[in-house]
Amino acid sequence: MSDHESTYVPKSGFERWLDQRLPIIRLMNDAMVDYPTPKNLNYWWTFGGILTVCLMIQIVTGIVLAMHYVPHVDHAFASVERIMRDVNGGWLIRYVHSNGASMFFIAVYIHMFRGLYYGSYKAPREIIWILGCIIFFLMIATAFLGYVLPWGQMSFHGAVVITNLLGSIPLIGESITTWLWGGFAVDNPTLNRFFSLHYLLPFVIAGVVGLHIWALHVPGNNNPVGILIPQDQRRRDTVPFHPYYTVKDGFAIIVFLLMFAAFVFFNPNALGHADNYIPANPLVTPAHIVPEWYLLPFYAILRAIPDKFGGVIAMFASIGVLFVLPWLDTSRVRSMRYRPAMRWYFIIFVIVALGLGWCGAQLPDAQVIPGVPSFVLLDGELNSYLWLTRILTAYYFIFFLVIMPFVGLRETPLPVPESISSPVLSAPGAVPAGSHAEAEKKG
Amino acid sequence: MKLSFVKTLAFAAAASLALASGAAQAAGGAKHPKDGGFSFEGPFGTFDQGQLQRGFKVYREVCAACHSMNLVSFRNLGEKNGPFWSEEHSNPNDNPYVKAIAAEFEVADVDSETGDAITRKGTPADRLPSPYPNEAAARAGNGGAYPPDLSVMAKARHGGADYIYSLLTGYRQPPAGLKVQPGVYYNPYMAGDLAAYWTGDHDHVPAGGFIAMPPPLADGQVTFDDGTRSTVEQQSKDVAAFIAWASDPKATVRKQTGVSVMLYLALFAGITYVSYRRIWRNVAH
Amino acid sequence: MADQVGTAAHGEGQDPTRRDFIHIAAGAAAAGGAAMAVWPLINQMNPAGDTLALASTEFDVTKVAEGQQVTIKWRGKPVFIRHRTAAQIAEARNVSMGDLKDPQPDSERVKQGKEQFLILVGSCTHLGCVPTFGTGDYGGWFCPCHGSHYDTSGRIRKGPAPLNLEVPEYAFLTDTSVKIG
């Protein structure tokens, strides 16, 4: 399963007996106790552990909420308020679950940005990255389904907008939408099936997370220097996961929970939208339909393209492009710590991603710089969020499809250390073995 | 090198956040709500029981004629931090004030012997009854407009209690040049876009919108049993506080628990950090 | 080669897993935190506020005519409120404890001064069917499911039921109003 031999030695008769039949303690030991982990991991590496905790929190609170929630259009909204008022500690469980979703996405975005910066997606870790993209996609689906359940105005109209998007697929679009709705509009059948799927998907996520960690344990963790740790360096350059990283991850998780608690206890509705406390009304559309904040960048990309189906394609492509990232990056150096040119493009990418999120919440014809008149370019004012979103969307795709391949080939990376323990290279300009991504060996 | 990258990223994030907060506008072109100076705001805020009682009276005597509050039960009034909480009657179902208030209302029920629809006196277990049997009747009774349920109104509007207070005290003469349709009233705190009704300078469209509810409060309309002067200002603040409580009755418990949790987590973080440093003491990293 | 992973601590060679107090403290804090986090998850399954509100019910006993019974629903179960006649009360009192499968004097099953009112949970103590009023050999109740007979105090006299009909917790708030539960 992984490159290192198991160090587990059963200590009692029972452990020996169990190990021969189901080596689960061996598995726990090899994955979480004696697992050799690079000793130079920084705090950006704690987000995997944080994400696991987030998933467990969401599943546990979700199962508990499902004991009280009623997935029927006439009772959903009231059942959520009953949880808030009458169920013992219900307010806490509900706010943990709703804010937990936001925390989950904050953590996953940081985790993904870490992967981008340090080249964790590069060979031999392509499958880990792809599994991660699958997890991300499932998270988006789960979050969308979950937001519909309270049956507020945003729940309902958000569901209408997103399901209507599928209607733009040529030929089969309308049939798919009717099939998804279970009727001619978003209504009770839709709510019921969304509840069922929302309960199901987190367990699918948990399964893919298992694969993600399994795939990780084959090559072992990446590290900030970006070099592979050869077998003979293992003793010097790695430490066992327990207690070094169990405690470090534990500390990071507690700090994360502090931020989580600040939201849950002191500003639980800050990340939501007031309109979702208005019971759903199919006849009245809110003035300003917005998804939850973590979906705003994708919402922005969707609205940037004038054609409805084009927008859908662009939105899915913005996630799809992530899947092929390992093959888009031509760099021989993994970590952007040693790729100063690429680093600037990455920083701009982060700003663009935040910017797209901001744009997703604005009205497309609103002025970006208020009061400055401009001319009309094609279908909108230049000084409008419509065009700003288009510019940002363009950079988003150019970053992956043009910059990644191009800069990788043309840049001059900084000298990469020989090993984690010796950050100074012996011969200037030489690029030692292990810093290369395996990609160059292909074909 | 590493440090400057982190600094750059932090700056980028901070800049974006600054842009975000700076450009925040009041929802839907409405005027930003006035600050009602409520006691329950902030991480250590609590509800003022006297204010909640006055607010309940305003709801009872003025608002309940048209607005339901059907997610609130009578017994909630007697729960901890609620308007009629009493240490002596910690079980709200036994609270005599709650029972008396409930008994003042008529709730719909079915006669168990004949099966006819009847009304009976309320009990603490009952929900606050709606003034209309259904939405259609509510619209018919209010010129086509539906008086929204107030159970979560403070969570359903940006600004919460401040918004409710501002709205109730915000009715004023519409500016000259604003065409007001019959049956609605101008209120600068109401969300809306008045550009289509404004005949004046299009760069200075007035803030606010049209609301179907006529100004509901008048000075002295509700007599407060504790002797507080019953102005529109006072009634508005009190009913806004009551609605804020009804929307989030667990707010005080939530904040108090939050203080304990954050303190515990901070302590826990400290201990764990020391443990972490101890463990890593002899590893060059 | 089976390398010893990670005991690569140079210097003093201190085993990082040595049980320093700080590690025990961190572990204890974690355990405490976990317990505090788990409690609300367990407590949420306890009856909620609206269920507890219906945990007691008040009833106006003037609705029950003498010799009659009214059945109400309390905590999801049927409750009999029976207004006994003087003859029925006397009958109930004149039973010797030796004749009873579940011995209990009538006085223990009613409130002093209100002996005419017998309030019982209408669930047969055998397997839970609702006994019928006034039938059976002892003038109380008869359970049609398996033939249990109850007397005018609701005590089991004949048949498979092991215990007397349960007397719920109740109290008279006034002469006419009783609170059950």
mmCIF file of C-alpha atoms in Angstrom, chain B residues 15-278:
data_model
loop_
_atom_site.group_PDB
_atom_site.id
_atom_site.type_symbol
_atom_site.label_atom_id
_atom_site.label_comp_id
_atom_site.label_asym_id
_atom_site.label_seq_id
_atom_site.Cartn_x
_atom_site.Cartn_y
_atom_site.Cartn_z
ATOM 1 C CA ALA B 15 -7.280 44.813 0.637
ATOM 2 C CA SER B 16 -10.106 42.747 -0.718
ATOM 3 C CA LEU B 17 -11.839 42.728 2.627
ATOM 4 C CA ALA B 18 -11.418 46.489 2.972
ATOM 5 C CA LEU B 19 -12.978 46.969 -0.433
ATOM 6 C CA ALA B 20 -15.771 44.682 0.586
ATOM 7 C CA SER B 21 -16.696 46.486 3.765
ATOM 8 C CA GLY B 22 -16.229 49.941 2.315
ATOM 9 C CA ALA B 23 -18.577 49.432 -0.558
ATOM 10 C CA ALA B 24 -21.393 47.960 1.547
ATOM 11 C CA GLN B 25 -24.707 49.698 0.859
ATOM 12 C CA ALA B 26 -28.047 49.533 2.565
ATOM 13 C CA ALA B 27 -30.241 46.833 1.066
ATOM 14 C CA GLY B 28 -32.323 47.807 -1.977
ATOM 15 C CA GLY B 29 -31.686 51.546 -1.986
ATOM 16 C CA ALA B 30 -33.156 51.999 1.475
ATOM 17 C CA LYS B 31 -31.734 54.391 4.021
ATOM 18 C CA HIS B 32 -29.344 52.759 6.479
ATOM 19 C CA PRO B 33 -31.292 51.963 9.678
ATOM 20 C CA LYS B 34 -30.949 54.183 12.740
ATOM 21 C CA ASP B 35 -29.258 52.752 15.811
ATOM 22 C CA GLY B 36 -31.894 51.873 18.404
ATOM 23 C CA GLY B 37 -29.326 51.479 21.165
ATOM 24 C CA PHE B 38 -30.701 48.084 22.079
ATOM 25 C CA SER B 39 -29.513 46.307 25.201
ATOM 26 C CA PHE B 40 -29.198 42.965 23.434
ATOM 27 C CA GLU B 41 -26.665 44.024 20.840
ATOM 28 C CA GLY B 42 -23.081 42.912 21.027
ATOM 29 C CA PRO B 43 -21.423 39.774 22.392
ATOM 30 C CA PHE B 44 -22.532 40.445 25.980
ATOM 31 C CA GLY B 45 -25.946 41.891 25.230
ATOM 32 C CA THR B 46 -29.058 40.759 27.093
ATOM 33 C CA PHE B 47 -32.732 41.479 26.667
ATOM 34 C CA ASP B 48 -34.322 44.012 29.007
ATOM 35 C CA GLN B 49 -37.315 42.184 30.457
ATOM 36 C CA GLY B 50 -39.248 45.414 31.030
ATOM 37 C CA GLN B 51 -38.743 46.383 27.391
ATOM 38 C CA LEU B 52 -39.860 42.943 26.237
ATOM 39 C CA GLN B 53 -43.040 43.218 28.304
ATOM 40 C CA ARG B 54 -43.841 46.635 26.862
ATOM 41 C CA GLY B 55 -43.027 45.354 23.397
ATOM 42 C CA PHE B 56 -45.349 42.414 23.869
ATOM 43 C CA LYS B 57 -48.096 44.778 24.869
ATOM 44 C CA VAL B 58 -47.587 46.812 21.699
ATOM 45 C CA TYR B 59 -47.667 43.618 19.637
ATOM 46 C CA ARG B 60 -50.765 42.423 21.441
ATOM 47 C CA GLU B 61 -52.707 45.639 21.157
ATOM 48 C CA VAL B 62 -51.601 46.922 17.767
ATOM 49 C CA CYS B 63 -49.747 44.459 15.553
ATOM 50 C CA ALA B 64 -51.582 41.238 16.367
ATOM 51 C CA ALA B 65 -54.681 42.592 14.635
ATOM 52 C CA CYS B 66 -53.011 41.877 11.289
ATOM 53 C CA HIS B 67 -49.673 40.134 11.900
ATOM 54 C CA SER B 68 -49.391 36.560 13.068
ATOM 55 C CA MET B 69 -46.484 35.246 15.118
ATOM 56 C CA ASN B 70 -47.313 31.633 14.637
ATOM 57 C CA LEU B 71 -43.915 30.065 15.350
ATOM 58 C CA VAL B 72 -44.021 31.433 18.903
ATOM 59 C CA SER B 73 -45.893 29.538 21.630
ATOM 60 C CA PHE B 74 -47.325 31.178 24.729
ATOM 61 C CA ARG B 75 -45.001 29.120 26.881
ATOM 62 C CA ASN B 76 -41.999 30.715 25.130
ATOM 63 C CA LEU B 77 -42.992 33.980 26.809
ATOM 64 C CA GLY B 78 -42.174 32.373 30.143
ATOM 65 C CA GLU B 79 -38.859 30.837 29.154
ATOM 66 C CA LYS B 80 -35.495 32.021 30.412
ATOM 67 C CA ASN B 81 -34.659 35.547 29.203
ATOM 68 C CA GLY B 82 -38.198 35.985 27.880
ATOM 69 C CA PRO B 83 -40.662 38.725 28.760
ATOM 70 C CA PHE B 84 -42.456 36.822 31.512
ATOM 71 C CA TRP B 85 -39.703 34.609 32.835
ATOM 72 C CA SER B 86 -39.881 34.159 36.563
ATOM 73 C CA GLU B 87 -37.397 32.316 38.741
ATOM 74 C CA GLU B 88 -40.242 30.955 40.842
ATOM 75 C CA HIS B 89 -42.033 29.355 37.912
ATOM 76 C CA SER B 90 -39.112 27.971 35.990
ATOM 77 C CA ASN B 91 -41.412 25.657 34.041
ATOM 78 C CA PRO B 92 -43.090 28.118 31.675
ATOM 79 C CA ASN B 93 -46.145 25.891 31.413
ATOM 80 C CA ASP B 94 -46.881 26.652 35.084
ATOM 81 C CA ASN B 95 -46.149 30.377 34.868
ATOM 82 C CA PRO B 96 -49.344 32.192 35.927
ATOM 83 C CA TYR B 97 -48.678 35.227 33.701
ATOM 84 C CA VAL B 98 -48.223 32.943 30.719
ATOM 85 C CA LYS B 99 -51.419 31.097 31.547
ATOM 86 C CA ALA B 100 -53.310 34.360 31.949
ATOM 87 C CA ILE B 101 -52.018 35.769 28.685
ATOM 88 C CA ALA B 102 -52.792 32.557 26.846
ATOM 89 C CA ALA B 103 -56.318 32.565 28.243
ATOM 90 C CA GLU B 104 -56.902 36.041 26.765
ATOM 91 C CA PHE B 105 -56.590 34.586 23.270
ATOM 92 C CA GLU B 106 -59.045 32.433 21.437
ATOM 93 C CA VAL B 107 -57.482 29.550 19.543
ATOM 94 C CA ALA B 108 -59.076 27.358 16.922
ATOM 95 C CA ASP B 109 -59.895 23.813 17.939
ATOM 96 C CA VAL B 110 -62.249 20.971 17.157
ATOM 97 C CA ASP B 111 -64.993 19.958 19.557
ATOM 98 C CA SER B 112 -64.059 16.417 20.587
ATOM 99 C CA GLU B 113 -67.681 15.399 20.900
ATOM 100 C CA THR B 114 -69.353 16.931 17.863
ATOM 101 C CA GLY B 115 -66.372 17.448 15.559
ATOM 102 C CA ASP B 116 -67.345 21.066 14.901
ATOM 103 C CA ALA B 117 -64.751 23.773 14.497
ATOM 104 C CA ILE B 118 -64.792 25.835 17.678
ATOM 105 C CA THR B 119 -62.580 28.320 19.435
ATOM 106 C CA ARG B 120 -61.414 27.900 22.989
ATOM 107 C CA LYS B 121 -59.251 29.777 25.446
ATOM 108 C CA GLY B 122 -55.539 29.399 24.822
ATOM 109 C CA THR B 123 -53.185 27.397 27.004
ATOM 110 C CA PRO B 124 -49.414 27.789 27.357
ATOM 111 C CA ALA B 125 -48.868 24.900 24.950
ATOM 112 C CA ASP B 126 -50.683 26.698 22.129
ATOM 113 C CA ARG B 127 -49.031 28.758 19.434
ATOM 114 C CA LEU B 128 -49.948 32.424 19.170
ATOM 115 C CA PRO B 129 -53.041 32.367 16.950
ATOM 116 C CA SER B 130 -53.118 34.071 13.561
ATOM 117 C CA PRO B 131 -55.577 36.919 13.079
ATOM 118 C CA TYR B 132 -56.642 35.422 9.739
ATOM 119 C CA PRO B 133 -57.401 31.763 8.951
ATOM 120 C CA ASN B 134 -55.131 31.757 5.875
ATOM 121 C CA GLU B 135 -53.110 33.965 3.526
ATOM 122 C CA ALA B 136 -55.959 34.648 1.144
ATOM 123 C CA ALA B 137 -58.104 36.013 3.962
ATOM 124 C CA ALA B 138 -55.154 38.114 5.190
ATOM 125 C CA ARG B 139 -54.749 39.646 1.748
ATOM 126 C CA ALA B 140 -58.452 40.257 1.367
ATOM 127 C CA GLY B 141 -58.467 42.073 4.672
ATOM 128 C CA ASN B 142 -55.519 44.279 3.733
ATOM 129 C CA GLY B 143 -56.123 45.488 0.219
ATOM 130 C CA GLY B 144 -54.233 42.603 -1.391
ATOM 131 C CA ALA B 145 -51.109 42.955 0.704
ATOM 132 C CA TYR B 146 -50.106 40.174 3.058
ATOM 133 C CA PRO B 147 -49.024 41.305 6.547
ATOM 134 C CA PRO B 148 -46.001 39.059 7.053
ATOM 135 C CA ASP B 149 -45.627 36.781 10.047
ATOM 136 C CA LEU B 150 -43.371 38.425 12.613
ATOM 137 C CA SER B 151 -41.878 35.315 14.281
ATOM 138 C CA VAL B 152 -38.437 35.718 12.656
ATOM 139 C CA MET B 153 -38.761 39.255 11.291
ATOM 140 C CA ALA B 154 -35.595 40.503 13.009
ATOM 141 C CA LYS B 155 -33.579 37.782 11.253
ATOM 142 C CA ALA B 156 -35.417 38.291 7.951
ATOM 143 C CA ARG B 157 -34.334 41.872 7.417
ATOM 144 C CA HIS B 158 -30.917 43.463 7.217
ATOM 145 C CA GLY B 159 -30.471 45.553 10.308
ATOM 146 C CA GLY B 160 -32.784 43.452 12.460
ATOM 147 C CA ALA B 161 -34.277 45.364 15.373
ATOM 148 C CA ASP B 162 -32.693 48.620 14.194
ATOM 149 C CA TYR B 163 -34.491 48.220 10.872
ATOM 150 C CA ILE B 164 -37.863 47.548 12.513
ATOM 151 C CA TYR B 165 -37.458 50.536 14.817
ATOM 152 C CA SER B 166 -36.371 52.788 11.942
ATOM 153 C CA LEU B 167 -39.222 51.653 9.725
ATOM 154 C CA LEU B 168 -41.861 52.255 12.371
ATOM 155 C CA THR B 169 -40.560 55.738 13.150
ATOM 156 C CA GLY B 170 -39.608 56.466 9.558
ATOM 157 C CA TYR B 171 -42.921 57.370 7.962
ATOM 158 C CA ARG B 172 -42.806 60.875 6.546
ATOM 159 C CA GLN B 173 -44.210 63.084 3.826
ATOM 160 C CA PRO B 174 -42.924 61.910 0.446
ATOM 161 C CA PRO B 175 -40.567 64.385 -1.241
ATOM 162 C CA ALA B 176 -42.194 66.552 -3.923
ATOM 163 C CA GLY B 177 -41.923 64.802 -7.264
ATOM 164 C CA LEU B 178 -42.526 61.311 -5.946
ATOM 165 C CA LYS B 179 -45.682 59.712 -7.322
ATOM 166 C CA VAL B 180 -47.244 57.696 -4.510
ATOM 167 C CA GLN B 181 -49.796 55.082 -5.573
ATOM 168 C CA PRO B 182 -53.035 54.813 -3.601
ATOM 169 C CA GLY B 183 -52.926 52.251 -0.812
ATOM 170 C CA VAL B 184 -49.188 52.491 -0.173
ATOM 171 C CA TYR B 185 -47.032 54.826 1.892
ATOM 172 C CA TYR B 186 -43.561 56.201 1.441
ATOM 173 C CA ASN B 187 -40.932 55.106 3.951
ATOM 174 C CA PRO B 188 -37.224 55.861 3.472
ATOM 175 C CA TYR B 189 -36.236 52.734 5.380
ATOM 176 C CA MET B 190 -38.319 50.381 3.262
ATOM 177 C CA ALA B 191 -36.423 48.429 0.600
ATOM 178 C CA GLY B 192 -37.338 49.387 -2.934
ATOM 179 C CA ASP B 193 -36.355 51.221 -6.096
ATOM 180 C CA LEU B 194 -38.163 54.515 -6.532
ATOM 181 C CA ALA B 195 -36.566 55.491 -9.848
ATOM 182 C CA ALA B 196 -39.737 54.654 -11.797
ATOM 183 C CA TYR B 197 -41.880 56.898 -9.571
ATOM 184 C CA TRP B 198 -39.502 59.829 -9.338
ATOM 185 C CA THR B 199 -39.927 62.827 -11.574
ATOM 186 C CA GLY B 200 -36.993 64.774 -10.193
ATOM 187 C CA ASP B 201 -33.251 64.592 -10.816
ATOM 188 C CA HIS B 202 -32.375 61.010 -11.728
ATOM 189 C CA ASP B 203 -29.034 61.223 -10.002
ATOM 190 C CA HIS B 204 -30.806 61.875 -6.720
ATOM 191 C CA VAL B 205 -33.576 59.330 -6.479
ATOM 192 C CA PRO B 206 -34.913 59.362 -2.903
ATOM 193 C CA ALA B 207 -33.921 56.476 -0.653
ATOM 194 C CA GLY B 208 -36.535 53.946 0.395
ATOM 195 C CA GLY B 209 -39.650 52.397 -1.053
ATOM 196 C CA PHE B 210 -43.387 51.982 -0.715
ATOM 197 C CA ILE B 211 -44.950 49.971 2.091
ATOM 198 C CA ALA B 212 -48.572 48.853 2.177
ATOM 199 C CA MET B 213 -48.813 49.198 5.948
ATOM 200 C CA PRO B 214 -50.055 52.599 7.117
ATOM 201 C CA PRO B 215 -48.164 54.108 10.042
ATOM 202 C CA PRO B 216 -49.370 51.747 12.777
ATOM 203 C CA LEU B 217 -48.350 53.595 15.920
ATOM 204 C CA ALA B 218 -49.487 56.811 17.548
ATOM 205 C CA ASP B 219 -48.411 58.575 20.714
ATOM 206 C CA GLY B 220 -50.222 57.250 23.760
ATOM 207 C CA GLN B 221 -51.883 54.446 21.806
ATOM 208 C CA VAL B 222 -50.551 51.786 24.146
ATOM 209 C CA THR B 223 -50.461 52.491 27.858
ATOM 210 C CA PHE B 224 -47.386 51.061 29.504
ATOM 211 C CA ASP B 225 -48.022 49.499 32.912
ATOM 212 C CA ASP B 226 -44.611 50.523 34.228
ATOM 213 C CA GLY B 227 -45.389 54.188 33.561
ATOM 214 C CA THR B 228 -42.961 54.645 30.680
ATOM 215 C CA ARG B 229 -43.972 57.516 28.403
ATOM 216 C CA SER B 230 -45.764 55.982 25.459
ATOM 217 C CA THR B 231 -44.381 57.829 22.446
ATOM 218 C CA VAL B 232 -44.165 56.387 18.950
ATOM 219 C CA GLU B 233 -40.391 56.320 19.453
ATOM 220 C CA GLN B 234 -40.733 54.287 22.659
ATOM 221 C CA GLN B 235 -43.370 51.930 21.288
ATOM 222 C CA SER B 236 -41.278 51.303 18.177
ATOM 223 C CA LYS B 237 -38.157 50.512 20.152
ATOM 224 C CA ASP B 238 -40.028 48.231 22.511
ATOM 225 C CA VAL B 239 -41.876 46.278 19.856
ATOM 226 C CA ALA B 240 -38.638 45.979 17.840
ATOM 227 C CA ALA B 241 -36.959 44.519 20.918
ATOM 228 C CA PHE B 242 -39.858 42.126 21.423
ATOM 229 C CA ILE B 243 -39.680 40.987 17.809
ATOM 230 C CA ALA B 244 -35.909 40.580 18.157
ATOM 231 C CA TRP B 245 -36.517 38.335 21.155
ATOM 232 C CA ALA B 246 -39.206 36.364 19.343
ATOM 233 C CA SER B 247 -36.868 35.907 16.378
ATOM 234 C CA ASP B 248 -33.992 34.663 18.497
ATOM 235 C CA PRO B 249 -35.134 33.674 22.003
ATOM 236 C CA LYS B 250 -31.910 31.788 22.608
ATOM 237 C CA ALA B 251 -29.671 34.784 21.896
ATOM 238 C CA THR B 252 -28.635 35.334 25.501
ATOM 239 C CA VAL B 253 -27.997 31.635 26.161
ATOM 240 C CA ARG B 254 -26.043 31.499 22.938
ATOM 241 C CA LYS B 255 -23.788 34.408 23.863
ATOM 242 C CA GLN B 256 -23.227 33.188 27.410
ATOM 243 C CA THR B 257 -22.339 29.711 26.172
ATOM 244 C CA GLY B 258 -20.097 31.341 23.588
ATOM 245 C CA VAL B 259 -18.048 33.132 26.199
ATOM 246 C CA SER B 260 -17.439 29.874 28.065
ATOM 247 C CA VAL B 261 -16.640 27.968 24.892
ATOM 248 C CA MET B 262 -14.199 30.581 23.600
ATOM 249 C CA LEU B 263 -12.444 30.768 26.971
ATOM 250 C CA TYR B 264 -12.158 26.994 27.099
ATOM 251 C CA LEU B 265 -10.873 26.803 23.543
ATOM 252 C CA ALA B 266 -8.351 29.571 24.176
ATOM 253 C CA LEU B 267 -7.056 27.749 27.235
ATOM 254 C CA PHE B 268 -7.044 24.471 25.359
ATOM 255 C CA ALA B 269 -5.165 26.092 22.471
ATOM 256 C CA GLY B 270 -2.562 27.422 24.879
ATOM 257 C CA ILE B 271 -2.009 24.059 26.540
ATOM 258 C CA THR B 272 -1.854 22.275 23.215
ATOM 259 C CA TYR B 273 0.590 24.805 21.831
ATOM 260 C CA VAL B 274 2.975 24.267 24.736
ATOM 261 C CA SER B 275 2.603 20.522 24.273
ATOM 262 C CA TYR B 276 3.386 20.935 20.583
ATOM 263 C CA ARG B 277 6.479 22.999 21.220
ATOM 264 C CA ARG B 278 7.644 20.474 23.799
#
